[in-house]
Coordinates of C-alpha atoms and ligand atoms in Angstrom, one line a residue:
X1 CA 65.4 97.6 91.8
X2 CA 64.9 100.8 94.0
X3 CA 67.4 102.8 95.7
X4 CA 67.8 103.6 99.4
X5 CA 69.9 105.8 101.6
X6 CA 71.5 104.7 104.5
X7 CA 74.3 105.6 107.3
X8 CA 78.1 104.3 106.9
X9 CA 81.1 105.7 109.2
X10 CA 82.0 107.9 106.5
X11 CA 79.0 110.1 105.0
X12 CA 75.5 108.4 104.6
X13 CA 75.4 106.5 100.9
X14 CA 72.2 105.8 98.2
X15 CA 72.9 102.4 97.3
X16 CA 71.0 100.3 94.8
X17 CA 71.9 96.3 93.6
X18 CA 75.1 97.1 91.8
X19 CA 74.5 94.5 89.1
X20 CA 70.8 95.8 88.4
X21 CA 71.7 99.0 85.1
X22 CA 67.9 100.4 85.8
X23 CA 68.2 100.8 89.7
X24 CA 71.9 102.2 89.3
X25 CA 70.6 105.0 86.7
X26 CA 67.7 105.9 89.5
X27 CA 71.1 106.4 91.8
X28 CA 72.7 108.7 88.8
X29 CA 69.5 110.5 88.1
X30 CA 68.4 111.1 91.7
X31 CA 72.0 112.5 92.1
X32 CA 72.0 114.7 88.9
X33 CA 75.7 112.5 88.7
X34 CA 77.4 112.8 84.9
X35 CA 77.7 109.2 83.9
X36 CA 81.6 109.3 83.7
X37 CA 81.8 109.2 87.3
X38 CA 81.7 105.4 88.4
X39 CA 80.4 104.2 91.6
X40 CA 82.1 102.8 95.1
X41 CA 80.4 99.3 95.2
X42 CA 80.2 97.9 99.1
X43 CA 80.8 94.6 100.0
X44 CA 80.0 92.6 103.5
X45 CA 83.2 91.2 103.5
X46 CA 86.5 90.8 101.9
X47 CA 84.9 87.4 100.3
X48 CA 82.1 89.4 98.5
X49 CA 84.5 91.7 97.5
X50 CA 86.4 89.2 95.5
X51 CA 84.4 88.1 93.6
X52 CA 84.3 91.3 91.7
X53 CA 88.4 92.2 92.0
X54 CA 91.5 90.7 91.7
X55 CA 93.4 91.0 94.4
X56 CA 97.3 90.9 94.8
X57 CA 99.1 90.3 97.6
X58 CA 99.4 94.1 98.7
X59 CA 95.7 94.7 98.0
X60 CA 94.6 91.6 100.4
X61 CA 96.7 92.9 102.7
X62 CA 95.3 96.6 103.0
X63 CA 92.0 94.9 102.9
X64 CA 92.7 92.7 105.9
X65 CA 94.3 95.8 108.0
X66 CA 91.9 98.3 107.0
X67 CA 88.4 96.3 106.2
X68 CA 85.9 97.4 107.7
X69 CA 86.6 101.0 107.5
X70 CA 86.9 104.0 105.4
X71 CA 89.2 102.6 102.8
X72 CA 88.2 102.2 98.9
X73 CA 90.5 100.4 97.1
X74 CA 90.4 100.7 93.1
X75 CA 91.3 97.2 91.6
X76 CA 91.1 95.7 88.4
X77 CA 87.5 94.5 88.1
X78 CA 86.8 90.2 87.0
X79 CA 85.7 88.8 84.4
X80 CA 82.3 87.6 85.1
X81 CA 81.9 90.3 88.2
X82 CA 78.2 91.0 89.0
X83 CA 78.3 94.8 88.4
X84 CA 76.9 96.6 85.5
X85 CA 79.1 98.5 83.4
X86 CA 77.6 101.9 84.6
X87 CA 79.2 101.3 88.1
X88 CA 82.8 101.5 86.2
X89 CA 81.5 103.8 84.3
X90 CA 83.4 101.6 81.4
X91 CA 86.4 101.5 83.1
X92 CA 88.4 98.2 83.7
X93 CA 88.6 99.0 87.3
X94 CA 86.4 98.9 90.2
X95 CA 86.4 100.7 93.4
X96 CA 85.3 98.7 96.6
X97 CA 85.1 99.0 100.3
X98 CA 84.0 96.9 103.6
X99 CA 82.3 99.6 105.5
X100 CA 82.5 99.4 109.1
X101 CA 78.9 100.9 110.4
X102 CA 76.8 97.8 111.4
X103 CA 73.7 99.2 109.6
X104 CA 75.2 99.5 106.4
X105 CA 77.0 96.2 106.9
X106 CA 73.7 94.8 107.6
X107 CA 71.6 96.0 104.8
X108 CA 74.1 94.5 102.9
X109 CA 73.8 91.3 103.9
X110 CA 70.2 91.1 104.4
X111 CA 70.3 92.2 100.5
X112 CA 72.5 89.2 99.9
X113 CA 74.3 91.6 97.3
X114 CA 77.1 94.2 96.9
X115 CA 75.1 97.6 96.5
X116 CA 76.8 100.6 94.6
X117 CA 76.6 103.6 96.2
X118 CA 77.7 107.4 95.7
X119 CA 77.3 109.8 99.0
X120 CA 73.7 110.8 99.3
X121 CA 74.1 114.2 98.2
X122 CA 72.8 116.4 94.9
X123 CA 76.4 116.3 92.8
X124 CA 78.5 118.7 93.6
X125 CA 76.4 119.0 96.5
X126 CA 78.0 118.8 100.4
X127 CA 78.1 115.1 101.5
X128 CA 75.1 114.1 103.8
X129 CA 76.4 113.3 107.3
X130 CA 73.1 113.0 109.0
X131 CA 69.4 111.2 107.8
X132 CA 67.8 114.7 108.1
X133 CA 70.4 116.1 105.1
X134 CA 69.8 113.2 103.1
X135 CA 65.5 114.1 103.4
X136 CA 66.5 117.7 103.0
X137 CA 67.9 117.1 99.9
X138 CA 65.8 113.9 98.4
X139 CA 62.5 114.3 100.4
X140 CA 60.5 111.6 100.1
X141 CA 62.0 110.6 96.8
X142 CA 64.4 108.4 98.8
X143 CA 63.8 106.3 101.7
X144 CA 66.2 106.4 104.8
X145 CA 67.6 104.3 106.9
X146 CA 68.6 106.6 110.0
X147 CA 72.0 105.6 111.8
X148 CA 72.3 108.7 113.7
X149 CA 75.4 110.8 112.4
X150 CA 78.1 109.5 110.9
X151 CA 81.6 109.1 113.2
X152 CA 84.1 109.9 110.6
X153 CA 81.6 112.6 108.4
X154 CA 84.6 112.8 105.9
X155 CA 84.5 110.5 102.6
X156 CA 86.4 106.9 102.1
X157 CA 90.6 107.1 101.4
X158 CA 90.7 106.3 98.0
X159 CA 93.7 104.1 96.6
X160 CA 94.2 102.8 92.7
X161 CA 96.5 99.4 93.9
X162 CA 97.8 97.8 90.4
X163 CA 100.7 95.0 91.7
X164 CA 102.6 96.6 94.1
X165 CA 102.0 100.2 92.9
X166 CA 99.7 102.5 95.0
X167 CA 98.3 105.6 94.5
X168 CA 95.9 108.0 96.7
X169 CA 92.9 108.9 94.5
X170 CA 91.2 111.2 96.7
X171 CA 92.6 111.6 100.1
X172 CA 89.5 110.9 103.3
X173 CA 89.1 109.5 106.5
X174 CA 91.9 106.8 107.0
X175 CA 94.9 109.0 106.8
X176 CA 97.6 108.9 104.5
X177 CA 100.0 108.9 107.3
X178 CA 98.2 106.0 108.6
X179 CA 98.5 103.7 105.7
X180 CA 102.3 104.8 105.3
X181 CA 102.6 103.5 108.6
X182 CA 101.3 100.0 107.7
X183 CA 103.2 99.6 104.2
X184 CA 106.1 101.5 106.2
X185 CA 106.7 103.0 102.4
X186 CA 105.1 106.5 101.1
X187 CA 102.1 106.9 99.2
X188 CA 102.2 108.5 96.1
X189 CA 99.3 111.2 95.5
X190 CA 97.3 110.9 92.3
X191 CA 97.5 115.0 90.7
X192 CA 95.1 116.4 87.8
X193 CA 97.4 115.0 84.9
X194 CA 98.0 111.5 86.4
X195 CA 97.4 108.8 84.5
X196 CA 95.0 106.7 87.0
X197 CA 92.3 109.2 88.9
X198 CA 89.0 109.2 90.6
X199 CA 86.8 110.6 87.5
X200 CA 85.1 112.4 90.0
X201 CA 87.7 114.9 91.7
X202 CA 86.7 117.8 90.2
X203 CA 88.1 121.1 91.0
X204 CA 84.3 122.6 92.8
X205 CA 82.9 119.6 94.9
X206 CA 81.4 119.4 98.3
X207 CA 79.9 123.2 97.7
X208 CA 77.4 124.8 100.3
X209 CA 75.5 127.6 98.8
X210 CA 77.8 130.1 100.1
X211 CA 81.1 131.2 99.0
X212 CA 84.3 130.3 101.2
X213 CA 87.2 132.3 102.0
X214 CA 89.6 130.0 103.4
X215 CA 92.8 130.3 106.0
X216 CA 90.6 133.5 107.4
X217 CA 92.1 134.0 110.6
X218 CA 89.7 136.1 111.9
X219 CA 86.0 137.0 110.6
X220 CA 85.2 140.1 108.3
X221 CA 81.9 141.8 109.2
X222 CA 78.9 140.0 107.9
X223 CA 80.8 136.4 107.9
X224 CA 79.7 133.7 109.1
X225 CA 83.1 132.1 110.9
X226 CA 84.1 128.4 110.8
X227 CA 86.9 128.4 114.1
X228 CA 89.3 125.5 114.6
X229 CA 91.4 125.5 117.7
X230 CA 90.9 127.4 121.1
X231 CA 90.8 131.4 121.1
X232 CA 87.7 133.7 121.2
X233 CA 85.5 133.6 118.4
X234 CA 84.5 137.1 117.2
X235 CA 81.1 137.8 117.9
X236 CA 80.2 139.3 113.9
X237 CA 77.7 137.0 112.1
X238 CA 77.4 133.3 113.0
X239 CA 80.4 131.5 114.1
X240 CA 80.8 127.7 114.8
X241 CA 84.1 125.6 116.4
X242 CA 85.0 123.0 114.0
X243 CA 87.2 121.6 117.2
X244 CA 87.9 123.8 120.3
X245 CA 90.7 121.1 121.2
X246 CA 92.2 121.2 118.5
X247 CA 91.7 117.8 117.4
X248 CA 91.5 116.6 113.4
X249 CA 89.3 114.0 114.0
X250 CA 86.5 115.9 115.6
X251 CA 87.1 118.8 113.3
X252 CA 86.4 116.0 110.1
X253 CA 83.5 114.5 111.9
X254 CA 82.3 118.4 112.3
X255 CA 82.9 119.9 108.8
X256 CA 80.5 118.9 106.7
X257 CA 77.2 119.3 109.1
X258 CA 78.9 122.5 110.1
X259 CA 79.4 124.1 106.5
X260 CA 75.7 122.9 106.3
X261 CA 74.5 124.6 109.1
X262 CA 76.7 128.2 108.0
X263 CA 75.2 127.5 104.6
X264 CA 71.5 128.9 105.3
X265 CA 71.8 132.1 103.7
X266 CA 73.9 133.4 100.7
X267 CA 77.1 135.2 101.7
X268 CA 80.7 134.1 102.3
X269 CA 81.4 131.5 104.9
X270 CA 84.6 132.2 106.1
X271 CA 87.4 129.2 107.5
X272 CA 90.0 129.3 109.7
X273 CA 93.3 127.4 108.9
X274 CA 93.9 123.8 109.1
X275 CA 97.0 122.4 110.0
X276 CA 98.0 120.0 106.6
X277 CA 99.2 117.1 109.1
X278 CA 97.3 113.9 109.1
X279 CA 93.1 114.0 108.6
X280 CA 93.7 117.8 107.6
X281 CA 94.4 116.5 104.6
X282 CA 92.2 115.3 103.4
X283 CA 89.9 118.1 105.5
X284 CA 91.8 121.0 103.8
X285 CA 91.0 118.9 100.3
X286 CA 87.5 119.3 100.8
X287 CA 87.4 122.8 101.8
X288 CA 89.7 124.0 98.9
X289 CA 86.7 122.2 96.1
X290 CA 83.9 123.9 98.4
X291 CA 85.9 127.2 97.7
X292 CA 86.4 126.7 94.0
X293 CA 84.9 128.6 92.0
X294 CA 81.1 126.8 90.9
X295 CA 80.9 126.4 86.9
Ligands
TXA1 O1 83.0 107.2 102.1 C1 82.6 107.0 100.9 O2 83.5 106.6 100.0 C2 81.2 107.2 100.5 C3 80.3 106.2 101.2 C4 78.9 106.3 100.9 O3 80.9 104.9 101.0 N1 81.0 107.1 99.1 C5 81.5 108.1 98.2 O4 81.1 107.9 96.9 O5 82.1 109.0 98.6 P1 81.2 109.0 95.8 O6 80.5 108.5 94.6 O7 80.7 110.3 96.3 O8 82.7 109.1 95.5 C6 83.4 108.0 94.8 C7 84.6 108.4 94.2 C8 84.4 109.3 92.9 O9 85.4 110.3 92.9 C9 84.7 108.3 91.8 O10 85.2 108.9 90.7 C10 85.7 107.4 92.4 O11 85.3 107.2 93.8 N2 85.8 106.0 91.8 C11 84.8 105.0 91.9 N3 85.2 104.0 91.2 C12 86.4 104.3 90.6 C13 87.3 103.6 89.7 N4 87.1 102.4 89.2 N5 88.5 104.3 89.4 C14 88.7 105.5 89.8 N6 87.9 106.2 90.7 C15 86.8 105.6 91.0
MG2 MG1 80.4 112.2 96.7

């Protein structure tokens, strides 16, 4: 009946029992969330999960590949499932992943239950990838299960699977070239119009306080400098490396405790470019939402 925050591989969640409506709308008011936006609900194992979805032959096997792991797959929800109908927000889908961290995987088993739970951010709000963002932003509103920071520190893949059709909602940290690989077939990529989405891809998401200016390849005075790659770092304002190397993964793992330690102050945060290959994706995604302009 309460709500808690606590580590996955992706971003840290608050999760609550996903079939109890009064400790989901703590989740949604904690969050400041619209009630549109439905809920990921995480499962221990592909046998919890199906006992809320139906699943086909191609969603069994992207669950069996990519379970546990930084997958959400949007399915058409059972009749009968144990999930309140604020999760789906109404719809006749729901959205469920096997996360791989043993903490969460742990909690959800000691709860015996599949617990819904959004990233542990304010909406809008820059996803938590530590326990000391989560108190930041919740203080002692929410208890916290540490887990130390998260390894991925970019949100789930999201796919809509309806019979053999797929469909990347919101692109994360399993890459799309990744699952192309597996399904040796392209993935189609959900756009504004489509007709299946993730209710909650609006155009400003994952803001910091600051403003953005994005593919900056140098500094201007007075900006704070997100650098990816090697090469000197000019020495106006604050600079961090979101990967000397070079290397998408620890750039993803990077960017969202980085853009939380540039965002102190107001002022323009500006980012270097991100090579669209792989988890830049999904990287360059976030940082084009954190740059849009804040209604
Ligand atoms: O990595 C993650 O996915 C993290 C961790 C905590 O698991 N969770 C997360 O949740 O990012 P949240 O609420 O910040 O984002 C969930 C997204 C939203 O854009 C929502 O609209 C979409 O998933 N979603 C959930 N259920 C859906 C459904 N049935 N159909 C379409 N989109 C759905
Ligand atoms: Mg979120």
């Amino acid at each position: 009946g309460e709500v808690a925050a606590f580590p996955t591989e992706t971003v840290y969640g608050l999760g609550a029992d996903a079939a109890n409506s009064d400790a989901v709308l703590k989740i949604y008011e904690t969050k400041g969330r619209p009630r549109f936006n439905p809920l990921i609900v995480h499962c221990a194992d592909l046998g919890m999960a199906e006992t809320l979805a139906v699943f086909r032959p191609l969603a069994r096997r992207l669950a069996e590949r990519f379970w546990p792991g930084p997958l959400t797959l949007v399915l058409p929800r059972k009749d009968g499932a144990r999930v309140c109908d604020i999760v789906t927000a109404g719809l006749d889908t729901v959205g469920l992943r096997v996360p791989g961290h043993p903490v969460a995987r742990e909690l959800i088993r000691a709860a015996g239950l599949p617990l819904a739970a959004p990233s542990a951010n304010p909406s809008g709000r820059l996803s938590p990838t530590t326990a000391g963002q989560v108190r930041r932003a919740f203080g002692d509103r929410v208890p916290v299960l540490d887990g130390g920071p998260c390894a991925a520190g970019l949100e789930s893949t999201i796919l809509a699977v309806n019979g053999d059709d797929v469909v990347q909602l919101r692109a994360g940290a399993l890459s799309r070239d990744e699952i192309e690989a597996f399904l040796e077939r392209p993935v189609a990529v959900a756009s504004a119009d489509s007709p299946v989405s993730a209710p909650g891809m609006l155009a400003s998401h994952y803001a910091p306080k600051a403003k953005l200016r994005l593919n900056a390849v140098e500094p201007e005075a007075g900006e704070s400098y997100l650098a990816f790659g090697p090469g000197p770092v000019s020495a106006t304002g604050r600079s961090l490396n979101l990967s000397q190397a070079g290397d998408l993964r620890e750039a993803a793992r990077n960017l969202f405790a980085m853009l939380h330690a540039l965002d102190r102050d107001e002022g323009t945060i500006a980012v270097a470019p991100i090579p669209e290959e792989g988890l830049g994706e999904a990287i360059n995604d976030r940082l084009r939402r954190a740059a849009a302009p804040k209604k």
